[in-house]
Tab-separated table of C-alpha atoms in Angstrom:
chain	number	residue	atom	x	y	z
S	14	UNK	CA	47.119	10.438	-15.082
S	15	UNK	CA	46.774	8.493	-11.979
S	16	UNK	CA	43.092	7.475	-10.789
S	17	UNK	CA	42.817	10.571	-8.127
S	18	UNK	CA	42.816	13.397	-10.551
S	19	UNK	CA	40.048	11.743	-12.035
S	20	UNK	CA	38.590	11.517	-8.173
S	21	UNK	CA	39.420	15.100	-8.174
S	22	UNK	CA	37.414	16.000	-11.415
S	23	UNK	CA	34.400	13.896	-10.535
S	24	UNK	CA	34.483	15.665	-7.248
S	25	UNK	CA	34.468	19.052	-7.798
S	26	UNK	CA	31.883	18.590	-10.359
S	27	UNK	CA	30.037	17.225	-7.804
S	28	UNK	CA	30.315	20.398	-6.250
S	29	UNK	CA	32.318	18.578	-3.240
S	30	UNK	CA	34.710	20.181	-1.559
S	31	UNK	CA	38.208	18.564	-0.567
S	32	UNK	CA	42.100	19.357	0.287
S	33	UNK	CA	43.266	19.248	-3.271
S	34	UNK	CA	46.920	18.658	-5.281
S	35	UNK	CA	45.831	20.592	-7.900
S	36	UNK	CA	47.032	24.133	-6.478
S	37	UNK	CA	45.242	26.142	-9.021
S	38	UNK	CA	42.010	24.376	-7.998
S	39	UNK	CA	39.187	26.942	-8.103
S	40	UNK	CA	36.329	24.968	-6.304
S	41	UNK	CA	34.366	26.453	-3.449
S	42	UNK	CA	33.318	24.381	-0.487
S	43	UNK	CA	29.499	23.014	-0.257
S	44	UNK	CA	26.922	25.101	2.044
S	45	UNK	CA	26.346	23.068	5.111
S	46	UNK	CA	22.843	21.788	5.379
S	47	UNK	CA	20.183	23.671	7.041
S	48	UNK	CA	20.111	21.972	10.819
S	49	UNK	CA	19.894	22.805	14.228
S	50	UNK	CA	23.185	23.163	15.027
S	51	UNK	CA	23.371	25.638	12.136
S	52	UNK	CA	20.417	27.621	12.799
S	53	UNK	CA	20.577	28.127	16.873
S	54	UNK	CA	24.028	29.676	18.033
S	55	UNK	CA	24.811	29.251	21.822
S	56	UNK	CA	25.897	31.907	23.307
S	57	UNK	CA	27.460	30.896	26.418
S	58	UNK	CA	29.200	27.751	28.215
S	59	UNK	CA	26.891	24.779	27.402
S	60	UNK	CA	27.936	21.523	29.202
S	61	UNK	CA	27.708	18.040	26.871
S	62	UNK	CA	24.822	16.527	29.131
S	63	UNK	CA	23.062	13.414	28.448
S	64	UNK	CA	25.008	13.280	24.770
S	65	UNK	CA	24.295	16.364	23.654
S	66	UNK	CA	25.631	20.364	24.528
S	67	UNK	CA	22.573	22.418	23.336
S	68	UNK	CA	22.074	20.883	19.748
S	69	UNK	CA	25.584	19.534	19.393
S	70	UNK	CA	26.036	16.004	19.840
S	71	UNK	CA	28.745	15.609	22.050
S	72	UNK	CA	30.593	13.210	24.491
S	73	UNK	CA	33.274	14.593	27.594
S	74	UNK	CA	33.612	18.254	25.814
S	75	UNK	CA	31.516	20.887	26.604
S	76	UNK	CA	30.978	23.828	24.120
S	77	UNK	CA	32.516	27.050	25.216
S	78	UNK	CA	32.200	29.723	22.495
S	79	UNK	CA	31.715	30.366	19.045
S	80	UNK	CA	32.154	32.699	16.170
S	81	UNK	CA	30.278	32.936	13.541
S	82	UNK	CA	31.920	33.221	9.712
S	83	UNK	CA	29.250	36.362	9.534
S	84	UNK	CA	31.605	37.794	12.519
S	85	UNK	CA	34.851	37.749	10.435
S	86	UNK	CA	33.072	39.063	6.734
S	87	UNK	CA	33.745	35.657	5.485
S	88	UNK	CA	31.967	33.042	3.274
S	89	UNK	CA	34.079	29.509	4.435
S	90	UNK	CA	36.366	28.890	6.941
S	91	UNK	CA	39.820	26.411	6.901
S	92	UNK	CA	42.419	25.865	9.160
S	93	UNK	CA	43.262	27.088	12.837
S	94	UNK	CA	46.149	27.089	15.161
S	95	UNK	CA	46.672	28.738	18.197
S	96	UNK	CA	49.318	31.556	20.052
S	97	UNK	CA	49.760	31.571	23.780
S	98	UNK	CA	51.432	35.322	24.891
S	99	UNK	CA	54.193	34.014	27.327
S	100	UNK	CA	54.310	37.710	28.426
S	101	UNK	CA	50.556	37.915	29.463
S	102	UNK	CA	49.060	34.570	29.679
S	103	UNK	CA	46.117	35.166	27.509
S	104	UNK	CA	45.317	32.745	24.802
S	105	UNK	CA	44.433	33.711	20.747
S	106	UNK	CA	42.860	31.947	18.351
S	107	UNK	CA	43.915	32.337	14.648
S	108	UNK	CA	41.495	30.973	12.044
S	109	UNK	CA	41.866	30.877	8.482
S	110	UNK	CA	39.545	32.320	6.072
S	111	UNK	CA	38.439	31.973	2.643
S	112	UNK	CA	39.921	36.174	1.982
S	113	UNK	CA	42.357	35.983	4.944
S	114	UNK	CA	43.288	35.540	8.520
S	115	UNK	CA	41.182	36.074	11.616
S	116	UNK	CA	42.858	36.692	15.168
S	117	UNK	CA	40.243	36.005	18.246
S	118	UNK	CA	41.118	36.304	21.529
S	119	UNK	CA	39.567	33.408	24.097
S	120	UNK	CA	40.710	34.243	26.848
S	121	UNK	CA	37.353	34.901	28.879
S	122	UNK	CA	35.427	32.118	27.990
S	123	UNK	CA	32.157	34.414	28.285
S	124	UNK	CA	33.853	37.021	25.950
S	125	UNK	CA	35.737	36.534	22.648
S	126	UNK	CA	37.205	39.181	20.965
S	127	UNK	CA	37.747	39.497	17.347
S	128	UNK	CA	40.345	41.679	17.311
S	129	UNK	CA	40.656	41.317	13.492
S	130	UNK	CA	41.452	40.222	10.435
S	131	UNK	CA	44.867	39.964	7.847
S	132	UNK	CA	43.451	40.166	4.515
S	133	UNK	CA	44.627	37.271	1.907
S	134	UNK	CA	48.291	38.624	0.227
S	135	UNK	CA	45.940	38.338	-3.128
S	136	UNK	CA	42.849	36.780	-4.109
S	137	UNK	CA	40.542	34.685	-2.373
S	138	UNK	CA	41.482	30.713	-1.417
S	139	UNK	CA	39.704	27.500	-0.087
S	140	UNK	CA	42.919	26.317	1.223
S	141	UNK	CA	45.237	28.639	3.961
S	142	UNK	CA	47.425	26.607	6.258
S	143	UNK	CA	48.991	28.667	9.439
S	144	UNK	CA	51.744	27.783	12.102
S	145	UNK	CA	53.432	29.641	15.066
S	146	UNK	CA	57.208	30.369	15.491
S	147	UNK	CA	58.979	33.283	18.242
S	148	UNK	CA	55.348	35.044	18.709
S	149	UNK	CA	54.743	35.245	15.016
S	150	UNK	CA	52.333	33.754	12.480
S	151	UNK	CA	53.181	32.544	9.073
S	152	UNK	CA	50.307	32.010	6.663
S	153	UNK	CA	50.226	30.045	3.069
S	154	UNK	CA	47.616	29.946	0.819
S	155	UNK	CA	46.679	28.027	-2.346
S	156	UNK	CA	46.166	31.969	-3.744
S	157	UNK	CA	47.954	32.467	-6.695
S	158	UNK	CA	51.573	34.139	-5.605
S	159	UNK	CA	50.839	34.458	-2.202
S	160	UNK	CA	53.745	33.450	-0.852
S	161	UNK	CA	54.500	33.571	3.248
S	162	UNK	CA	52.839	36.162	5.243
S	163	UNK	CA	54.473	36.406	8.635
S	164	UNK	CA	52.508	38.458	11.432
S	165	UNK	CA	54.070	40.162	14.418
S	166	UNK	CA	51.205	38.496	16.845
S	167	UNK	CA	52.601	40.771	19.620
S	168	UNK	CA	50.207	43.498	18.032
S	169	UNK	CA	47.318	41.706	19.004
S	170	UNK	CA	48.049	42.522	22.950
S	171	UNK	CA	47.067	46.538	22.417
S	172	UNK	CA	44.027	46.690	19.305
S	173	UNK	CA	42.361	49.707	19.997
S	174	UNK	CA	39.210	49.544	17.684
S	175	UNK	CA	38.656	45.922	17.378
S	176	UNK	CA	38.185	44.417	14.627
S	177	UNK	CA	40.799	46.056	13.148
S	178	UNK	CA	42.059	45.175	9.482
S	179	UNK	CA	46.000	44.082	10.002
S	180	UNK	CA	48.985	44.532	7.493
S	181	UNK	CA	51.856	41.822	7.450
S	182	UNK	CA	55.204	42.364	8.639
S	183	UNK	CA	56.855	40.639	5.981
S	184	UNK	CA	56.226	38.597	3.101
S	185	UNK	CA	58.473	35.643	1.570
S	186	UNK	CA	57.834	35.254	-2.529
S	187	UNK	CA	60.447	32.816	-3.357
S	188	UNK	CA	57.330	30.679	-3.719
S	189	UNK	CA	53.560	31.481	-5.597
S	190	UNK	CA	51.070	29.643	-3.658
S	191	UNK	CA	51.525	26.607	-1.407
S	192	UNK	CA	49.123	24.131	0.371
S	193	UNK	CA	50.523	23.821	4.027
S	194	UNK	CA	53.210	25.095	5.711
S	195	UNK	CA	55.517	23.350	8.725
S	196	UNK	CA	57.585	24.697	11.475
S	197	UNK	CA	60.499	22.809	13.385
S	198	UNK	CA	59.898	25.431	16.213
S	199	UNK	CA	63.486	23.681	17.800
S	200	UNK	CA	65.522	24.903	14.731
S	201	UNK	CA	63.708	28.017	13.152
S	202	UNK	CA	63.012	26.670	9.852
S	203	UNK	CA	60.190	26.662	8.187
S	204	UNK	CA	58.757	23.517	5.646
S	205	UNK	CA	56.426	24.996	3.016
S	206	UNK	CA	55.020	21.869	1.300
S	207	UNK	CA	52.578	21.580	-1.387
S	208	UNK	CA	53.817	24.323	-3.601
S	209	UNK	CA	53.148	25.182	-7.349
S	210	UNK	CA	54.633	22.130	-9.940
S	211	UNK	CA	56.738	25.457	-11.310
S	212	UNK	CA	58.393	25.948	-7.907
S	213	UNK	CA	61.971	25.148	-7.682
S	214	UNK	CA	61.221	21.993	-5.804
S	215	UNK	CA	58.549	20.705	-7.432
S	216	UNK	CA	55.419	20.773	-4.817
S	217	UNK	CA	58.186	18.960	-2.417
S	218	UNK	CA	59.290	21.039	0.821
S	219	UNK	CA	60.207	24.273	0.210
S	220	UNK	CA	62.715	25.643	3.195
S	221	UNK	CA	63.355	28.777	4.976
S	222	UNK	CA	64.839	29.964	7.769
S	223	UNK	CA	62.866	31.726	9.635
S	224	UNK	CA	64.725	32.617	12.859
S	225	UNK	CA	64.667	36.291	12.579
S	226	UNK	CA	60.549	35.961	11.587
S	227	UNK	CA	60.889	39.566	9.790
S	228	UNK	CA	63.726	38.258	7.859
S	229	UNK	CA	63.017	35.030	6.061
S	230	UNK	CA	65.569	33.727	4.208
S	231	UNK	CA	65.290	30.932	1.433
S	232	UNK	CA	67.347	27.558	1.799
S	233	UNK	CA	66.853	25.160	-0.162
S	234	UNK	CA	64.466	22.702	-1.047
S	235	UNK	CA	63.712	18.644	-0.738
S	236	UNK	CA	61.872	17.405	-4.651
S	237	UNK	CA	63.136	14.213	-4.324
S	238	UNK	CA	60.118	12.198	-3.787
S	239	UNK	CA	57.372	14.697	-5.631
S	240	UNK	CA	54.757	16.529	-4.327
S	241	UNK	CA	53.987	16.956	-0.158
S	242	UNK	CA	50.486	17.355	0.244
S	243	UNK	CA	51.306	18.093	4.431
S	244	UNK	CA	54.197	17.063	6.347
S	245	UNK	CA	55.324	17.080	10.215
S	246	UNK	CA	59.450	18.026	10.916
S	247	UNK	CA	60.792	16.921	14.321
S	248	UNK	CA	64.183	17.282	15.571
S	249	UNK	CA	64.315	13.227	16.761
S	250	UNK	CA	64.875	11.786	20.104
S	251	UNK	CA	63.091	8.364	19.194
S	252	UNK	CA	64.021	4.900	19.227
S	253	UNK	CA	66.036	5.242	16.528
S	254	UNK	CA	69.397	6.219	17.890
S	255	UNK	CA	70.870	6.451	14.656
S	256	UNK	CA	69.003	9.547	13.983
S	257	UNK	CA	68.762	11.364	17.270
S	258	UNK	CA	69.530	14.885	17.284
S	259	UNK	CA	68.485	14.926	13.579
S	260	UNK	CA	66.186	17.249	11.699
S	261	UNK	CA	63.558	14.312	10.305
S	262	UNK	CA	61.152	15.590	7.905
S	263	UNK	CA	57.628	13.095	7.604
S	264	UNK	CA	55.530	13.818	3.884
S	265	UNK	CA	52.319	12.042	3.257
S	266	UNK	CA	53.263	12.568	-0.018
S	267	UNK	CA	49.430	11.428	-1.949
S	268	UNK	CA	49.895	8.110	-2.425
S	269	UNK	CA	53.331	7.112	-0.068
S	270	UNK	CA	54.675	8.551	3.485
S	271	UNK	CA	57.857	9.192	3.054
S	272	UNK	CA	60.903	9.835	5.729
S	273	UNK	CA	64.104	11.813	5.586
S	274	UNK	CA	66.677	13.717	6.892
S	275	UNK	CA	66.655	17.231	6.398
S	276	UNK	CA	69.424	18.623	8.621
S	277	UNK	CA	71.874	19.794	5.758
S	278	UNK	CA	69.465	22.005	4.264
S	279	UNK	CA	72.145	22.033	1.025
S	280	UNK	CA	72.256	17.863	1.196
S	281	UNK	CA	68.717	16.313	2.219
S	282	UNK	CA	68.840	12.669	2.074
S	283	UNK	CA	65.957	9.904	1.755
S	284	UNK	CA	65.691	7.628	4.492
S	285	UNK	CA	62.687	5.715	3.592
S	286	UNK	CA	59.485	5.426	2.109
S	287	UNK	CA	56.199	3.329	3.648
S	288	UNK	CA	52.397	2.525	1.731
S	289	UNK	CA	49.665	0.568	3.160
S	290	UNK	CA	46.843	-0.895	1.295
S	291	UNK	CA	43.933	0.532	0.035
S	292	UNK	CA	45.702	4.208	-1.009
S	293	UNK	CA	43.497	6.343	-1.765
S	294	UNK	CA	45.034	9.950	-0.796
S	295	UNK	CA	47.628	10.229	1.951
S	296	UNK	CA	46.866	13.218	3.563
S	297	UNK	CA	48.240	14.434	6.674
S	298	UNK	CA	49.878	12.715	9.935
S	299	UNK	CA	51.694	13.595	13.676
S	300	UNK	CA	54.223	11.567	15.513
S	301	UNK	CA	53.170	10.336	18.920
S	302	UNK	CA	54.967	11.559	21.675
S	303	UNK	CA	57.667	9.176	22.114
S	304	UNK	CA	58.234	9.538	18.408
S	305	UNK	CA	57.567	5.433	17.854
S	306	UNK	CA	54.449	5.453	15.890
S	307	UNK	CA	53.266	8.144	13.205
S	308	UNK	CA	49.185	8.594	12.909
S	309	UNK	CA	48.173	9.118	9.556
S	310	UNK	CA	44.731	9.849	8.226
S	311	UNK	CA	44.155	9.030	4.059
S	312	UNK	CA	41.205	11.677	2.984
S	313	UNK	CA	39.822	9.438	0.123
S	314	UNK	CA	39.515	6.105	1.171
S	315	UNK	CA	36.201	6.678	2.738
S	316	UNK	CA	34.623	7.930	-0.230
S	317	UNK	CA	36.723	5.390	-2.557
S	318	UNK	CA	36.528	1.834	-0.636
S	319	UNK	CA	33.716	2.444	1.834
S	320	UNK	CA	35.674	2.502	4.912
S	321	UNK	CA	34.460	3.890	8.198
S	322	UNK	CA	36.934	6.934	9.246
S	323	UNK	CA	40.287	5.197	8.577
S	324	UNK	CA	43.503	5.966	10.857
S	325	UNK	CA	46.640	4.286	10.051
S	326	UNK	CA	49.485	3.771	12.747
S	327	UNK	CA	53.181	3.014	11.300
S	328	UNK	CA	55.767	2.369	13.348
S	329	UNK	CA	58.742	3.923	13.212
S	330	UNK	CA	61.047	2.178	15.776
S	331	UNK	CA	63.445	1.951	13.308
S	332	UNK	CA	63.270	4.521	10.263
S	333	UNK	CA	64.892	2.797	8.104
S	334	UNK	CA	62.489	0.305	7.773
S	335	UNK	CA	59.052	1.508	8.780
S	336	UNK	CA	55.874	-0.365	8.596
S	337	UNK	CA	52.138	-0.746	8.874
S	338	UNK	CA	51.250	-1.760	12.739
S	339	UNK	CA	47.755	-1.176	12.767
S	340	UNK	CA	44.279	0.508	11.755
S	341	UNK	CA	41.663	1.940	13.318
S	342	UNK	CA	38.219	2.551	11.899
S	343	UNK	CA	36.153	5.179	13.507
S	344	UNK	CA	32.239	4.982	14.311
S	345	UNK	CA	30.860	6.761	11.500
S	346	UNK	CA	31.639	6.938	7.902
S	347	UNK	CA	32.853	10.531	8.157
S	348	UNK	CA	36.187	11.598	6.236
S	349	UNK	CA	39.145	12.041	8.641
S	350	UNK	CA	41.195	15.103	8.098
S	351	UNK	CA	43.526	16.882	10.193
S	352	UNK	CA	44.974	15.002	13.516
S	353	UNK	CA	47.396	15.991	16.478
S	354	UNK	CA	48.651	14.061	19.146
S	355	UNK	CA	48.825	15.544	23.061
S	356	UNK	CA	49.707	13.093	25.664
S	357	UNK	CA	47.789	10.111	24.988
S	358	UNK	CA	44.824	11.463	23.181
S	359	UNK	CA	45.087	11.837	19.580
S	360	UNK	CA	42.451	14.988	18.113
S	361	UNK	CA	40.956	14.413	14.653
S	362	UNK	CA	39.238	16.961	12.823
S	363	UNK	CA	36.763	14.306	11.303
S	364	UNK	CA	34.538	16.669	8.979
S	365	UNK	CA	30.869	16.003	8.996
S	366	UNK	CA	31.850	13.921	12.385
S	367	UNK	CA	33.349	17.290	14.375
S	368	UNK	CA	36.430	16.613	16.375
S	369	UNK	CA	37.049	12.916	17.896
S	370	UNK	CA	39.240	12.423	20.449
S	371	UNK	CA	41.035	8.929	20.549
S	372	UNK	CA	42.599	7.181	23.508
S	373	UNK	CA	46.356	6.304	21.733
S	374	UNK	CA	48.120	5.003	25.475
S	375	UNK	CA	47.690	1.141	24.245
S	376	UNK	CA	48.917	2.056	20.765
S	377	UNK	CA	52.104	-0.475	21.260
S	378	UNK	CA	49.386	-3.107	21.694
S	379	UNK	CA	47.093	-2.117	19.010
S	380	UNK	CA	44.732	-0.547	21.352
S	381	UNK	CA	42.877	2.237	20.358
S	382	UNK	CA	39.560	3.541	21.912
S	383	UNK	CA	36.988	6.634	20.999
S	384	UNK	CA	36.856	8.574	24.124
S	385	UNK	CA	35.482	12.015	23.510
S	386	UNK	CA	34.203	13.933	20.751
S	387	UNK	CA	32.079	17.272	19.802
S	388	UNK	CA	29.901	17.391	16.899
S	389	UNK	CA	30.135	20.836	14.978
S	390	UNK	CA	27.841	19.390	11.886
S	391	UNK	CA	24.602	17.678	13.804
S	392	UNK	CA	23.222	17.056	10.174
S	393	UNK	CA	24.722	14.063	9.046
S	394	UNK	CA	28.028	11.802	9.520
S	395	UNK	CA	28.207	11.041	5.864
S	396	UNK	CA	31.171	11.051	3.959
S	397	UNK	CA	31.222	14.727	2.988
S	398	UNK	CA	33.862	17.854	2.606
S	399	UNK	CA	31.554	19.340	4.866
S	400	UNK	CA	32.062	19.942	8.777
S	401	UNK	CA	35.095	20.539	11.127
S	402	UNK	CA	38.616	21.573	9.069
S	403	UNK	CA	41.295	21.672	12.003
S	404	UNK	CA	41.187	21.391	15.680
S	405	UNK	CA	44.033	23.025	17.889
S	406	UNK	CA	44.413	20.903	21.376
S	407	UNK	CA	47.530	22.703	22.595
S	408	UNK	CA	46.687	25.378	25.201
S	409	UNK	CA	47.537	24.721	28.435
S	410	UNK	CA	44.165	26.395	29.701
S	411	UNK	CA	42.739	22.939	27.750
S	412	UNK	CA	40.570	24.660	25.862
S	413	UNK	CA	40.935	23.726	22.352
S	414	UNK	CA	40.044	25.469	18.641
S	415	UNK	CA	38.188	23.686	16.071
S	416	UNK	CA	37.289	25.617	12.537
S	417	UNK	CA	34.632	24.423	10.388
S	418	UNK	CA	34.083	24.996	6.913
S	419	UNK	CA	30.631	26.926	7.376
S	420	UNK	CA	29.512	27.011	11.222
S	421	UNK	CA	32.663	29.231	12.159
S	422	UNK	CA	34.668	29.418	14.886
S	423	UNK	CA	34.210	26.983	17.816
S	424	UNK	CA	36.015	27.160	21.606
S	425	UNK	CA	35.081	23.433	23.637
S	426	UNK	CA	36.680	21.950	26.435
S	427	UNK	CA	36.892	18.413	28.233
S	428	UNK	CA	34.141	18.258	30.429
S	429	UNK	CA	35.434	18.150	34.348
């Protein structure tokens, strides 16, 4: 048994709460301390003056909106992604939820809408992961046999009795329950990564096609290097000219990142694999822009070794033969989580830290800077499963969604 199932174990009877590899993990997350930011809810625009937006400590982002988990019947919150209607403009929110999915639309900042809610395909979860493909959401959960839900988010453009309580369009069981799930939005396939050990592929990457969304089809499956706790698929135009046009799959794969190629669904192949020191649990990560350098956050080796929030950049010039170009520690002792590059700013959902937002454009000369961030947990910085989840930077409105565990449902913005 390798040293972080024992982390696991001493966590959870800590009564921590963490992304886990254990998919029948039954934990539930901590209650956030009793503070300020927890106890007064703004209810309108609040700009981040003098280091602080209302009682959220804050730097360039002002808050918005927010939704409280009491507003969606729920008792924790997890991820988040977003859906922009190309038809209409407006803007939606999806968050998950501990018994399912929540659909919020943002698009008057001085009025969200819940419109409502797709219950979990079974029990209750922790852990539910959620990406967009063709105006249509597809939703994982650790819940035992959830499988895929995919929602039709067209419907959300005429709810008549908001909240309303949604039914999924389809539902893939070629797979129980599953950690994360990726989309190459290029191709139409979908990567469903961290599944049960009994799945045909091992807690490796589980495909489908999903190009007709009410239609999923199974095909095939990528076990060769073990279980994918997350995973990023890009169809490359890097550097590396011996891949481009390729369908390159990335794993942070628990204690390795691993690279391959994943365009013959029926014959994926291993390009390479890349550690750095002080492994503790390789988490999640996001190609920059250019496709040169992969960001990669480890969740445990703040807890483990002490570290302030750890970010590793690899660079991938050549994928064949990857390697460690630099770190960056943070300025608190928070545990990174979830991170996503836009232009030159890198988001990281940073837990008891809220969202920081790094300056990546010196990256080639190891030059990485804090520039922004928005505190969702004023109580501490400590190095708890406590705090933001996910943030989603990607609307072209620039507002961006950030989920936390306990406070809700949070709409900020760069400040002007």
């Amino acid at each position: 048994m390798k040293v972080y199932n024992f982390i696991f174990t001493m966590l959870f009877f800590l009564g921590s709460y963490s992304c886990s590899k254990n998919t029948e993990a039954t934990e539930e997350p901590v209650q956030q301390p009793t503070s300020p930011g927890n106890s007064v809810i703004l209810d309108s625009f609040t700009p981040c003056e003098n280091g602080m937006a209302g009682l959220y400590p804050c730097s360039g982002y002002d808050f918005v909106a927010r939704l409280a988990l009491s507003d969606f019947q729920a008792q924790a919150g997890n991820d988040s992604w977003g859906w922009t209607d190309a038809t209409t403009g407006k803007e939606y929110a999806i968050m998950g939820l501990n018994n399912g999915t929540a659909f919020v639309d943002i698009s008057d900042d001085e009025n969200l809408i819940y419109l409502g809610k797709l219950p979990t395909a079974t029990s209750s979860s922790s852990w539910r992961d959620i990406k967009v493909y063709n105006d249509h959401a597809f939703i994982v959960s650790e819940a035992a046999n959830h499988g895929m839900q995919v929602f039709d988010l067209t419907k959300l453009r005429n709810v008549a009795n908001a909240p309303e309580t949604f039914v999924a369009d389809a539902r893939y069981t070629g797979f129980g329950n599953a950690h994360n799930i990726v989309i190459n939005e290029e191709t139409g396939f979908a990567y469903v990564v961290g599944t049960d050990r009994g799945d045909a592929f091992r807690g490796g990457a589980h495909f489908i096609n999903i190009q007709d969304p009410k239609n999923p089809v199974a095909a095939g499956g990528y076990a060769e290097n073990g279980y994918s706790h997350d995973a990023q698929v890009v169809t490359y135009n890097g550097p590396d000219t011996d891949y481009t046009g390729r369908e390159i799959y990335v794993g942070a794969n628990e204690d390795v990142v691993v690279i391959a190629d994943v365009t013959d669904k029926d014959n994926p192949t291993h390009i390479a694999s890349v550690t750095y020191p002080n492994i503790s649990y390789t988490h999640q990560g996001w190609f920059t822009e250019d496709q040169k350098y992969f960001i990669l956050g480890d969740e445990l080796d703040e807890t483990n070794d002490g570290f302030k929030s750890r970010t590793l950049i690899f660079n991938f010039n050549d994928l064949d033969s990857p390697s460690l170009h630099d770190t960056y520690l943070g300025t608190t002792s928070a545990i990174d989580h979830n991170g996503y590059v836009k232009g030159n700013t890198f988001f990281l959902a940073n837990y008891t830290a809220g969202v920081r937002m790094l300056d990546i454009a010196g990256i080639a000369n190891r030059s990485i800077t804090e520039v922004g961030f928005f505190d969702t947990f004023p109580a501490t910085d400590n190095a708890d499963f406590s705090g933001v989840w996910n943030v989603y930077p990607y609307f072209s409105s620039g507002k961006i969604v950030v989920s936390d565990i306990k406070a809700g449902l949070f709409i900020i913005k760069k400040s002007n």
